[in-house]
Coordinates of C-alpha atoms in Angstrom, one line a residue:
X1 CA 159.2 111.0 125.3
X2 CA 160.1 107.2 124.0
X3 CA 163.3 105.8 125.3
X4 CA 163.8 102.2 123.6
X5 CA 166.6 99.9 124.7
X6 CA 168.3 97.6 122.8
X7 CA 169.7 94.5 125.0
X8 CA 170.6 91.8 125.3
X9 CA 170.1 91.6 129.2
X10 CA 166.5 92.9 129.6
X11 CA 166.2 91.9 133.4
X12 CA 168.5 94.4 133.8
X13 CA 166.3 97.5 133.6
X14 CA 163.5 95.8 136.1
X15 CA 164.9 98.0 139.0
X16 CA 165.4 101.0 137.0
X17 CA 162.2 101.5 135.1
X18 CA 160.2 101.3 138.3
X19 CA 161.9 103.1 140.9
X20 CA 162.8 107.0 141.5
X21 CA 162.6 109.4 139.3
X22 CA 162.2 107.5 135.9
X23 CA 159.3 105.4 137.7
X24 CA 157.4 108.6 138.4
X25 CA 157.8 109.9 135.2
X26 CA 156.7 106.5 133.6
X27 CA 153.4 107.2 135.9
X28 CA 153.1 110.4 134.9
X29 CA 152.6 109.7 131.2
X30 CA 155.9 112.2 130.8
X31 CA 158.3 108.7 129.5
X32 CA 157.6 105.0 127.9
X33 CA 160.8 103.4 128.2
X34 CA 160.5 100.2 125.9
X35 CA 163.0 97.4 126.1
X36 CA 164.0 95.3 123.1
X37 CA 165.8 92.3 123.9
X38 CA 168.0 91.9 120.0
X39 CA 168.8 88.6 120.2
X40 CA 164.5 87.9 119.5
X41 CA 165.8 89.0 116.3
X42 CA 168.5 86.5 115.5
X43 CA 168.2 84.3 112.4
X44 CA 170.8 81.6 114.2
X45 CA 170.6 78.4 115.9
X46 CA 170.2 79.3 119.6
X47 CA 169.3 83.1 119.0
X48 CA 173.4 83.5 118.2
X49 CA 173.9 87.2 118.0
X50 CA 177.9 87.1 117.7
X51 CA 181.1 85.3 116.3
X52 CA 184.8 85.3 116.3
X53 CA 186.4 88.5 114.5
X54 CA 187.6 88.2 110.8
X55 CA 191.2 88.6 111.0
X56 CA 192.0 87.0 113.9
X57 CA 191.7 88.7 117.9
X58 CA 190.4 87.7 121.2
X59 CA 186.6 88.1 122.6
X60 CA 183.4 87.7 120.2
X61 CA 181.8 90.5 118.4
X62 CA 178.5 91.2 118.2
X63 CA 176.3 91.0 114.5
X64 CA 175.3 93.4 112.5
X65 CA 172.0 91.5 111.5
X66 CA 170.1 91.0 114.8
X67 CA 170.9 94.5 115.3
X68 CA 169.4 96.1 112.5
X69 CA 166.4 93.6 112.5
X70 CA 165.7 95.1 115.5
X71 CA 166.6 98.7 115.2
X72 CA 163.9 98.1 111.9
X73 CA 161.3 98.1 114.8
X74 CA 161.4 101.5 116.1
X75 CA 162.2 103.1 112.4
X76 CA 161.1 106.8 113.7
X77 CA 163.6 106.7 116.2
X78 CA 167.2 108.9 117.0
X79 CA 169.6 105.8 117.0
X80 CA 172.1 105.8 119.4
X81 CA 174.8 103.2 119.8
X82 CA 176.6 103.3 123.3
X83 CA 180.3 102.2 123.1
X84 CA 183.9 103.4 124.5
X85 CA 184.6 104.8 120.9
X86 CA 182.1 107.3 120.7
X87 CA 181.8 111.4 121.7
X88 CA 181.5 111.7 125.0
X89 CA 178.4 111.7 126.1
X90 CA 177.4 115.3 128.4
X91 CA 174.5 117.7 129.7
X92 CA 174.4 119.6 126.7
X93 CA 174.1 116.8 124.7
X94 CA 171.3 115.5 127.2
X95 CA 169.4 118.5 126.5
X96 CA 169.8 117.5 122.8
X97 CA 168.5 114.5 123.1
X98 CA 165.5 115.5 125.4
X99 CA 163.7 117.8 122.9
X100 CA 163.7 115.0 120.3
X101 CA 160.5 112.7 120.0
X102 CA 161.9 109.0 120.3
X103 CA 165.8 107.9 121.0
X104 CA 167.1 104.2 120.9
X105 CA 170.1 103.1 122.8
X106 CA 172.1 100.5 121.5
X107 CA 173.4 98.2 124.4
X108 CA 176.9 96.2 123.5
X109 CA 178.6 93.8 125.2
X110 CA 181.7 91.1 124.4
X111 CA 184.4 92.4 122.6
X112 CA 182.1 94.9 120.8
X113 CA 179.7 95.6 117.3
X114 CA 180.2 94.7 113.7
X115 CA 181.6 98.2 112.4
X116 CA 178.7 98.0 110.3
X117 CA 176.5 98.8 112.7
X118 CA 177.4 102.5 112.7
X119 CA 175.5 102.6 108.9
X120 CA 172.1 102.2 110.8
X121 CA 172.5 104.3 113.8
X122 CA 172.8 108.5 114.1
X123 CA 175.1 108.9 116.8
X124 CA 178.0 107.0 118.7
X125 CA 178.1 108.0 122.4
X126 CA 180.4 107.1 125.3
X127 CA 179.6 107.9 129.2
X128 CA 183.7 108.1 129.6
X129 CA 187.0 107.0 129.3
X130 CA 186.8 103.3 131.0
X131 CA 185.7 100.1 130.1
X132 CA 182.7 98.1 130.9
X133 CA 181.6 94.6 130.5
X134 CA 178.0 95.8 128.5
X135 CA 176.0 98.8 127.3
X136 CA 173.1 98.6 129.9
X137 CA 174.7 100.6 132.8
X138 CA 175.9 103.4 130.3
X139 CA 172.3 103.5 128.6
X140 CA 170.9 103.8 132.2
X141 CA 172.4 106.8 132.8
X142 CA 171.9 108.3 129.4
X143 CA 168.5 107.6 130.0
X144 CA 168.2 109.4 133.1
X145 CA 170.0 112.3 132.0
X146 CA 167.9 112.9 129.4
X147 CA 164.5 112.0 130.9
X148 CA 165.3 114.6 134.0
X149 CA 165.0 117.3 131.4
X150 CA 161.8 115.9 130.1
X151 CA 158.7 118.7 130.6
X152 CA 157.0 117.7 133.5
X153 CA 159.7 114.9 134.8
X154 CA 160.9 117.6 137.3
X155 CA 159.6 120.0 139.3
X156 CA 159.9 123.3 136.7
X157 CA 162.9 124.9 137.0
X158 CA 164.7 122.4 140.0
X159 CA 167.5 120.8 137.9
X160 CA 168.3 125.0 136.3
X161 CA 171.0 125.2 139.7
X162 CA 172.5 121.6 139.6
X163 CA 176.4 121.1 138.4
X164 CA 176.6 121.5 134.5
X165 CA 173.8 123.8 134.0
X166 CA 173.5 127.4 133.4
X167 CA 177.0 129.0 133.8
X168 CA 178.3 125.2 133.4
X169 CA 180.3 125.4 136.9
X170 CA 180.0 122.5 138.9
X171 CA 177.4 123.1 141.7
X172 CA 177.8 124.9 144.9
X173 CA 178.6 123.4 148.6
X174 CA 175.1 122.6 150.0
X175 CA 174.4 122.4 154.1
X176 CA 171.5 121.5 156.2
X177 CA 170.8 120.1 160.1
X178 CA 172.4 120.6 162.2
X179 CA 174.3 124.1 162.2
X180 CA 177.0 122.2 163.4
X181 CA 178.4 118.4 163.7
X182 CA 181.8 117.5 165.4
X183 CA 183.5 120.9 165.1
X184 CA 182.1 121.4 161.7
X185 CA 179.9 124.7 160.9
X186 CA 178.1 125.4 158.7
X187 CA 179.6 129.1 156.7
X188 CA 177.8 131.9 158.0
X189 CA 176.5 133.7 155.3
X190 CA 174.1 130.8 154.8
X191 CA 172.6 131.3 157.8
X192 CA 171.6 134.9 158.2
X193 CA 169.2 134.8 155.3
X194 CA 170.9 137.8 152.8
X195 CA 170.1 136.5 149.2
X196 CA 172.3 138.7 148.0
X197 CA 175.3 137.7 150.0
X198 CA 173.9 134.2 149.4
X199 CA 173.9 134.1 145.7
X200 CA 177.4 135.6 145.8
X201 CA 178.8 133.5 147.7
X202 CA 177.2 130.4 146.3
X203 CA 178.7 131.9 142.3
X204 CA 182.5 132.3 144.1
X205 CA 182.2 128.7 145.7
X206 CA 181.3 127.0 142.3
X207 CA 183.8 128.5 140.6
X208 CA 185.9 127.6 143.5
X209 CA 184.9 123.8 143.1
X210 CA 185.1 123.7 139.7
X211 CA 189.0 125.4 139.8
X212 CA 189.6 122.8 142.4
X213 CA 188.1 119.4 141.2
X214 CA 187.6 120.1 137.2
X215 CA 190.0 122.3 136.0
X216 CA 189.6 121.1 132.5
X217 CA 185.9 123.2 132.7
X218 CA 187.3 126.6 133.8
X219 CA 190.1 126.1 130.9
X220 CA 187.5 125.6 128.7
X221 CA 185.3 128.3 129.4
X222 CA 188.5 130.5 129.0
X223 CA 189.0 129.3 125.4
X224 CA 185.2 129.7 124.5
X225 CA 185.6 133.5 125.9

């Protein structure tokens, strides 16, 4: 799979292409991740890539021109533009994105885009309900949600158990060394090695984490039942 970046901040992504997971993969052969620093494509004096907003307001907005120039360069690609106004952004949609070919996140920053950017993109996405200063950290962790489901990225079949997937519970409590630290024990069923009782009690205690810390999920699964 092709990940390509728009940016304006390129030095940005030097830690996160090769380190961890997304390094590996990189290795592997399994990603490219290609970074595209947008204001190359500025027709301006100084590589200007934004102005002051028609109709008066604070901050500087970002051009549509530079941007599509750009975006022009990866033509085959699923076109993503990363901003507080889109859907929000989850792990089905990260499976989505991870069976397609090519994506291209589009990184903003100032007070935002041209609303005319949206004609050359597919898709709007936002990682939540908060405000940022740019793009790049949110396009990180798109990135990394989607590459983790990349064939071969993983070990097959390792992320399946992880908070989201499968039943769409959060995941379960999780214990190793020592037994027991300061009082603290580790519950017994996960210690005398019945699967069964295992598994059972892993399923009640995700639903139990879930009920407790994101309520909106269970709700949700009610409605879709």
């Amino acid at each position: 799979m092709k990940i390509n970046i728009l940016t304006l901040f390129p030095e940005y992504f030097k830690a996160f292409i090769t380190q961890s997971i997304i390094a590996k993969a990189i290795k592997l052969g399994h990603l490219e991740i290609n970074i595209i620093n947008f204001r190359d494509y500025s027709k301006e004096k100084n590589q200007k890539v934004d102005d002051t907003v028609y109709g008066g307001g604070d901050g500087m907005l970002l051009q549509v021109e530079p941007i599509d120039l750009a975006l022009q360069t990866v033509p085959d690609s699923y076109k993503i533009l990363v901003s507080p106004q889109g859907q929000t952004f989850n792990q089905n949609k990260a499976h989505e994105l991870a069976k397609l070919n090519e994506i291209t996140l589009i990184c903003g920053h100032y007070e935002g885009f041209d609303e005319r950017v949206l004609n050359f993109v597919d898709e709007e996405l936002s990682v939540g309900d908060y405000i940022l200063t740019g793009g790049e950290i949110p396009a990180m962790a798109i990135s990394e949600a989607v590459a983790r489901l990349v064939p071969g990225v993983l070990k097959k079949g390792s992320h399946q158990n992880e908070s989201f997937e499968g039943d769409g519970l959060l995941d379960y409590p999780q214990y190793t060394r020592p037994a027991e630290y300061k009082g603290l024990k580790v519950p017994e069923v996960l210690l005398g090695g019945n699967h069964a009782l295992i598994n059972e009690w892993r399923k009640e205690n995700a639903y139990l984490k879930t009920l407790k810390n994101r309520k909106d999920i269970i709700e949700r699964k009610k409605h879709e039942n």
